[in-house]
mmCIF file of C-alpha atoms in Angstrom:
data_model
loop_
_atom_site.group_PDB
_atom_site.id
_atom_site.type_symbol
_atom_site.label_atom_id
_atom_site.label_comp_id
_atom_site.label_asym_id
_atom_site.label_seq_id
_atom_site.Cartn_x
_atom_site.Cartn_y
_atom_site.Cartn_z
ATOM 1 C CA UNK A 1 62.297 -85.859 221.443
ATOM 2 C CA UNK A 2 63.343 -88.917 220.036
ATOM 3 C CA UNK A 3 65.015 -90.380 222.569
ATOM 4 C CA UNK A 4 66.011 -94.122 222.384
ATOM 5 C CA UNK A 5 67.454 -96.410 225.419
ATOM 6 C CA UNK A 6 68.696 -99.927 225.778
ATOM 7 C CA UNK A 7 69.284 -101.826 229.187
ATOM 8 C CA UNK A 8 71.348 -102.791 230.333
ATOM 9 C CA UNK A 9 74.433 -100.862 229.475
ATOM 10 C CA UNK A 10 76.965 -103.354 230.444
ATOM 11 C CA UNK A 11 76.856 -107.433 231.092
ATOM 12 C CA UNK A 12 79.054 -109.743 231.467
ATOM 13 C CA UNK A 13 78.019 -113.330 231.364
ATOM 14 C CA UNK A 14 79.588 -116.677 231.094
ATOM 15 C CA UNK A 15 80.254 -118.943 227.732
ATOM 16 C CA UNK A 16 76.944 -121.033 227.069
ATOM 17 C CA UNK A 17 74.564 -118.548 228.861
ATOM 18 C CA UNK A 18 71.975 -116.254 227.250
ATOM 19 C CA UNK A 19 71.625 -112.447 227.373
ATOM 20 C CA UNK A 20 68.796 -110.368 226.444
ATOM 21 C CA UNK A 21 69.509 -106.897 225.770
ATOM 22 C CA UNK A 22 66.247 -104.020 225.334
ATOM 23 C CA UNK A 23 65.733 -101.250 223.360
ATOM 24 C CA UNK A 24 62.978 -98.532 224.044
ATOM 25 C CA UNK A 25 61.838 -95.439 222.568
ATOM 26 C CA UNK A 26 60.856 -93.452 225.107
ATOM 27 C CA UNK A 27 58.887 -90.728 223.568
ATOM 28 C CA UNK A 28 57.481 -92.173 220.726
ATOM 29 C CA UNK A 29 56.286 -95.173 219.067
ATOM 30 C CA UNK A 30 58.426 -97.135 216.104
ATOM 31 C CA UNK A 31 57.360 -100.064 213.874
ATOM 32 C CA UNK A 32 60.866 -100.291 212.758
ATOM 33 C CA UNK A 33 64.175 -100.790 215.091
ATOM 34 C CA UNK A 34 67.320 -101.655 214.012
ATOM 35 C CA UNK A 35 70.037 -103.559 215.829
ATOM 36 C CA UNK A 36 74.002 -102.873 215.152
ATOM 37 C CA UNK A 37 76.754 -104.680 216.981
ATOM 38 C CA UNK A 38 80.237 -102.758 217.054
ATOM 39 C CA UNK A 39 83.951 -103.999 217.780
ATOM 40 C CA UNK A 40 86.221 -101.937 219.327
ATOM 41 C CA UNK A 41 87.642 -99.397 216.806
ATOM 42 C CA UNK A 42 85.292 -100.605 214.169
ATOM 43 C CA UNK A 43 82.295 -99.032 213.185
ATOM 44 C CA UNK A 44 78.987 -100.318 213.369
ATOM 45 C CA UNK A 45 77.574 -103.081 211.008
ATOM 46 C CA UNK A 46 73.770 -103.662 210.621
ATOM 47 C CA UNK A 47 73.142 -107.075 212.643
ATOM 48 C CA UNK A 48 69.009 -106.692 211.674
ATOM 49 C CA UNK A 49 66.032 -104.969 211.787
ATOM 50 C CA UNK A 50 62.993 -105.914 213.725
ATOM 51 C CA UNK A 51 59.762 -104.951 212.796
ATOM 52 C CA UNK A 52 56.507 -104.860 215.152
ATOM 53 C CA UNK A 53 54.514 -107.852 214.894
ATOM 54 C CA UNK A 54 56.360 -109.740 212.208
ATOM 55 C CA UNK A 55 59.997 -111.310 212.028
ATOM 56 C CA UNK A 56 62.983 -109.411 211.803
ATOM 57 C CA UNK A 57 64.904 -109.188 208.568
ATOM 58 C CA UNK A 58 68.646 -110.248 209.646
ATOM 59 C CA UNK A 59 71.707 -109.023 207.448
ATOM 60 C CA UNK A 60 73.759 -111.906 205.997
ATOM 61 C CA UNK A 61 76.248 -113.813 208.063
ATOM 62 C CA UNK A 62 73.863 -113.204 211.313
ATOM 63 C CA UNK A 63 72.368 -116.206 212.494
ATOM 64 C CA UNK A 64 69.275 -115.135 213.227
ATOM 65 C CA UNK A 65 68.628 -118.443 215.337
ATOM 66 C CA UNK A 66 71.726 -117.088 217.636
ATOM 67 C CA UNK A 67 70.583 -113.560 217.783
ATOM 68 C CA UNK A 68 67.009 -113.759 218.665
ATOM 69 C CA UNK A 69 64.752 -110.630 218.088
ATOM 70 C CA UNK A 70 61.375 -109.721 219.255
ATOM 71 C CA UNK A 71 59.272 -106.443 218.414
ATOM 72 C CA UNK A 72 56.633 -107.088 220.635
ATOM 73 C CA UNK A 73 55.028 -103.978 221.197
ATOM 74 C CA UNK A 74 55.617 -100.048 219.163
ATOM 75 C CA UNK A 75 58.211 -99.188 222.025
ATOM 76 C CA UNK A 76 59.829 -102.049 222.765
ATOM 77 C CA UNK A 77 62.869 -104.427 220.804
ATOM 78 C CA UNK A 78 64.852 -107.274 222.373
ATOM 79 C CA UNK A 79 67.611 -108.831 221.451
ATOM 80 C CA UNK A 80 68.711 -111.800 223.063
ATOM 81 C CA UNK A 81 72.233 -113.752 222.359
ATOM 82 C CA UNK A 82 71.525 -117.315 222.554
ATOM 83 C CA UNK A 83 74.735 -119.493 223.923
ATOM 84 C CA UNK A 84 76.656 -116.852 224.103
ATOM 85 C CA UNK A 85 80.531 -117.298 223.390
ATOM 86 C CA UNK A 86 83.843 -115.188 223.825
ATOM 87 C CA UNK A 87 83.738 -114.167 220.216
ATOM 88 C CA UNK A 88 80.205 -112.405 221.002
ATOM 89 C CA UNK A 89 81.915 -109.777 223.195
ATOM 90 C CA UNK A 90 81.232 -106.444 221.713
ATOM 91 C CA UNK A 91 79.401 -103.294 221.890
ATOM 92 C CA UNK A 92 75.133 -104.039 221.068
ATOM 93 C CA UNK A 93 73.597 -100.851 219.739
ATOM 94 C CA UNK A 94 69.878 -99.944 218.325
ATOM 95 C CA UNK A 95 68.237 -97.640 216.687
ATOM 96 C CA UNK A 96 64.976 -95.925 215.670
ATOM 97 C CA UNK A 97 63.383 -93.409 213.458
ATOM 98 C CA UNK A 98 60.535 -91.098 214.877
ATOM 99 C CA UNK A 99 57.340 -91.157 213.042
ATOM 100 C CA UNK A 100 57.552 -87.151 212.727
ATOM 101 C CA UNK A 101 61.076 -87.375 211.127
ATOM 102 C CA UNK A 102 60.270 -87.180 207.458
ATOM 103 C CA UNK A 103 64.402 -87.888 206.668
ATOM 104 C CA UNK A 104 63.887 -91.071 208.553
ATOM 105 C CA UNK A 105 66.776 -90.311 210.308
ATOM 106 C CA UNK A 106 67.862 -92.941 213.116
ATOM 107 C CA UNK A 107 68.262 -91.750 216.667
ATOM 108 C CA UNK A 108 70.679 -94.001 218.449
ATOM 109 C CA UNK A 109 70.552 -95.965 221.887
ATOM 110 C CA UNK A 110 73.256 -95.662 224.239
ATOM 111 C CA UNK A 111 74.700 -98.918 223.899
ATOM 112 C CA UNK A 112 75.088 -102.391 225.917
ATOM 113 C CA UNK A 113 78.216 -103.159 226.541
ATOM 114 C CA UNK A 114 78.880 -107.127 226.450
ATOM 115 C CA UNK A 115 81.556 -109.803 228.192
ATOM 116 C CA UNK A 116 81.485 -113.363 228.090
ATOM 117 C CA UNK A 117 84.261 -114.658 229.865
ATOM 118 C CA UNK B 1 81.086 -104.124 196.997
ATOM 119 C CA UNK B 2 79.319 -100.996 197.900
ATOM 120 C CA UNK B 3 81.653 -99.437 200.919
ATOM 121 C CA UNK B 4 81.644 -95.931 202.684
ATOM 122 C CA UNK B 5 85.215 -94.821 203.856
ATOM 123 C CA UNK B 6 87.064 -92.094 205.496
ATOM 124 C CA UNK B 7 90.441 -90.906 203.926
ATOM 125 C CA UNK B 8 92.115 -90.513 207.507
ATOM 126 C CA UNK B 9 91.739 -92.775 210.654
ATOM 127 C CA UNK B 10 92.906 -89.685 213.121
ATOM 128 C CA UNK B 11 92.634 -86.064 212.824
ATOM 129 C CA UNK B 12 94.138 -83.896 215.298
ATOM 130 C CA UNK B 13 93.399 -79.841 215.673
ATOM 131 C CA UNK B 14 94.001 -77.014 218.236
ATOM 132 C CA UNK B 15 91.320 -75.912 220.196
ATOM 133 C CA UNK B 16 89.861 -72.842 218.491
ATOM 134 C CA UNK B 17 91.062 -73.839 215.105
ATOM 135 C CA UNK B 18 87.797 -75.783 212.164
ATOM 136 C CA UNK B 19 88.522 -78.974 211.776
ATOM 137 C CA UNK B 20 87.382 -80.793 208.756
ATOM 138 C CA UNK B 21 86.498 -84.170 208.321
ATOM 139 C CA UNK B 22 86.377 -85.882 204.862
ATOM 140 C CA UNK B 23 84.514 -89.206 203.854
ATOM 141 C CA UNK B 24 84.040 -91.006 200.115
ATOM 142 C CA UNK B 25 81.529 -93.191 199.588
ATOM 143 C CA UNK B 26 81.076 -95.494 196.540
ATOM 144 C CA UNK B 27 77.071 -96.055 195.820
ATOM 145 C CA UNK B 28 76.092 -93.805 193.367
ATOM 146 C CA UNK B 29 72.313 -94.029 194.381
ATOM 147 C CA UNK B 30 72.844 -93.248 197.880
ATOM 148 C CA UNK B 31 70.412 -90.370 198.358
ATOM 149 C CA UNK B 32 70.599 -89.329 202.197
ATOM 150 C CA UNK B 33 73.837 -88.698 204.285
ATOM 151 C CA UNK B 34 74.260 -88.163 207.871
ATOM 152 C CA UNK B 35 77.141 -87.206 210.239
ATOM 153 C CA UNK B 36 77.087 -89.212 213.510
ATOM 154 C CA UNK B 37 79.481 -88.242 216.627
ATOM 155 C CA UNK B 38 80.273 -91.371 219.029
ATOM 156 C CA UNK B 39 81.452 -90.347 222.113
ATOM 157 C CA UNK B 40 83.868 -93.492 224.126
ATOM 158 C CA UNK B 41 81.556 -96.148 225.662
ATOM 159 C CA UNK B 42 78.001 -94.496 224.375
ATOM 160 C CA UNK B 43 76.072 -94.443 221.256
ATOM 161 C CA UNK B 44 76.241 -92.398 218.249
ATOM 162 C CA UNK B 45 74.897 -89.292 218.539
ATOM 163 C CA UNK B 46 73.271 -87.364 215.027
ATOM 164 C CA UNK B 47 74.687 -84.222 213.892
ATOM 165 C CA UNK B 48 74.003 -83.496 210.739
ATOM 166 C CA UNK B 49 72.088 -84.461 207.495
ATOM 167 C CA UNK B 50 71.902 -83.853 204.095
ATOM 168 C CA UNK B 51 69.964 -85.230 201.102
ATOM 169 C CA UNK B 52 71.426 -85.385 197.599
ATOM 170 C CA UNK B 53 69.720 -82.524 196.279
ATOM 171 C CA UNK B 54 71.555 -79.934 198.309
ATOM 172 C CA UNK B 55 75.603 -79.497 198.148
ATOM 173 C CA UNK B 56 75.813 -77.690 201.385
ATOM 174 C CA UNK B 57 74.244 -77.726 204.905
ATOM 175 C CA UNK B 58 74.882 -75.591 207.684
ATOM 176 C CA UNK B 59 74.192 -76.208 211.967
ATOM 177 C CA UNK B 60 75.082 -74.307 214.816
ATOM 178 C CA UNK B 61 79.232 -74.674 214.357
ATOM 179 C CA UNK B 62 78.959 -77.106 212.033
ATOM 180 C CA UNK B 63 78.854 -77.451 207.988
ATOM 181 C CA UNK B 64 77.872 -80.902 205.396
ATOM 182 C CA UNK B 65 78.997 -80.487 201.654
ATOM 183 C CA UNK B 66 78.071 -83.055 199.456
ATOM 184 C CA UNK B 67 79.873 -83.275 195.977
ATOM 185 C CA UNK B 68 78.056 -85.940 194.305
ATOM 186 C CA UNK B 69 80.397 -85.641 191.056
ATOM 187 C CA UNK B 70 83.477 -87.661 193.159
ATOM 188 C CA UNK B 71 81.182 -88.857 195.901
ATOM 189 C CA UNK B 72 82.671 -86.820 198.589
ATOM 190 C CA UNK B 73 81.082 -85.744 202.096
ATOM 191 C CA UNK B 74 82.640 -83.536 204.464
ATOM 192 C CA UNK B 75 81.899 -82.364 207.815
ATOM 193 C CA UNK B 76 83.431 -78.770 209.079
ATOM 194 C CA UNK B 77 83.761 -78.234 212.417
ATOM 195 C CA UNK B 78 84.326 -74.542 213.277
ATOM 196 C CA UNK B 79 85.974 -73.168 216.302
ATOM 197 C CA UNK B 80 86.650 -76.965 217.333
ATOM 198 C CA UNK B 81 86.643 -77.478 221.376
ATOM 199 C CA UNK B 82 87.761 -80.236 223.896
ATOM 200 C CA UNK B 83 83.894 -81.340 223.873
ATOM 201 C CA UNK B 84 84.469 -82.017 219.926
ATOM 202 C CA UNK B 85 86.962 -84.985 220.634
ATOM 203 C CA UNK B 86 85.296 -88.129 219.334
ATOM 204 C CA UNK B 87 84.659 -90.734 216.526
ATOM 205 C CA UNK B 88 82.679 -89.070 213.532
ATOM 206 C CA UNK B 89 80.708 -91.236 211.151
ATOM 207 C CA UNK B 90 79.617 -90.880 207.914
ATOM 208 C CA UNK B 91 76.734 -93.072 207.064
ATOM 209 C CA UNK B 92 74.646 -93.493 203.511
ATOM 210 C CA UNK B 93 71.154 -94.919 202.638
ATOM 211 C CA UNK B 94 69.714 -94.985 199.734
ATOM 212 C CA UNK B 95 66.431 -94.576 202.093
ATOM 213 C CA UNK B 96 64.972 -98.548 200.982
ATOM 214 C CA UNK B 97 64.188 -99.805 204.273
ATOM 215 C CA UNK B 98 66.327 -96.690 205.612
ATOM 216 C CA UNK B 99 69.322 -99.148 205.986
ATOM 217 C CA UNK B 100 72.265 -97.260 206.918
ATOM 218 C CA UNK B 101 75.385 -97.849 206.079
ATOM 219 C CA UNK B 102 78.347 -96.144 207.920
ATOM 220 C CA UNK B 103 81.804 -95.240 207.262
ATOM 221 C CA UNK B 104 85.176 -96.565 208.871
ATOM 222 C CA UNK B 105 85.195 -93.575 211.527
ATOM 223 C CA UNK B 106 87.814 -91.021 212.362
ATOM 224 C CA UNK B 107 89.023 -90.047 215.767
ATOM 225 C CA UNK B 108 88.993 -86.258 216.292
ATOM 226 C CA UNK B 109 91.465 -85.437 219.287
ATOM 227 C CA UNK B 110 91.351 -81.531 219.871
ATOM 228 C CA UNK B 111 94.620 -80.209 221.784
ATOM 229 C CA UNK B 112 94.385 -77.680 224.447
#
């Protein structure tokens, strides 16, 4: 259980372009998803977290008008990057906690790789 | 402000031999801490957990000890194998909101 995936795992887009990125649970159903962004040999820094059926709650120094989230549905997250630039390039990862997992512990996607050239 | 860290960036062992990983973290009211494993190019993967009423938690090959007196998590790793190579993570919450926040990471390179 608890099994998390985002799609797609790699894009590469140009400067000035917008990418959405999605995160499922596929086994079970989350009100709560959280969104991480990761440079290469960095570790990963809370970008937001998007709730179901209300606005996310963005971390400060994330523009939330740039990074666009929507928790439309218990299994579903999206996070789009508006006018995307060079200095966007980096590893996209979310998250979610199982409703069964009384530590609240976060199960991880796999990752989206993005390039904008 | 408020920071997790790791004391080394790299750690490397021989196959066979426990490898231990060591991470200090600063916010006294952190209450829940997990060990993550990030393989290259894929997401982090959970290992291990431990809330701050327990000093020591054992898995399969693997061991959490928590000394909340100098705010010290470690992760052993015994009988370390090729598979083991990665980036470990510490990561806090004080379990508001369940906001995690993670350490610098340290690369674990196992030699055959």
């Amino acid at each position: 259980g608890a099994v998390v995936s985002q799609h797609p795992s790699r894009v590469i887009c140009k400067s000035g372009t917008s990418v959405k990125i999605e995160c499922r649970s596929l086994d079970f159903q989350a009100t709560t998803m959280f969104w991480y962004r990761q440079f290469p040999k960095q570790s990963l820094m809370l970008m937001a977290t998007s709730n179901e059926g209300s606005k996310a709650t963005y971390e400060q120094g994330v523009e939330k008008d740039k990074f666009l989230i929507n928790h439309a549905s218990l299994t579903l997250s999206t996070l789009t990057v508006t006018s995307a630039h060079p200095e966007d390039s980096s590893f996209y990862i979310c998250s979610a906690t199982p409703p069964w997992d009384i530590q609240e512990t976060q199960y991880f996607g796999p990752g989206t790789r993005l390039l904008v050239l | 402000g408020e920071s997790v860290g790791l004391h080394l960036p790299t750690l490397s062992v021989q196959e066979g031999d426990n490898s231990i990983i060591n991470c200090a973290y600063s916010n006294s009211a952190s209450d829940y801490f997990i060990w993550y494993k990030q393989e290259s190019g894929k997401g982090p993967q959970f290992i291990i957990d431990i809330r701050s009423n327990m000093d020591k938690r054992q898995g399969q090959r693997v061991t959490v000890l928590l000394n909340k007196t100098v705010k010290h998590l470690s992760l052993q790793i015994a009988a370390t194998q090729p598979g083991d190579s990665a980036v470990y993570f510490c990561a806090e919450t004080t379990g508001a909101n369940s906001k995690l926040t993670f350490g610098k990471g340290i690369t674990l390179s196992v030699r055959p």
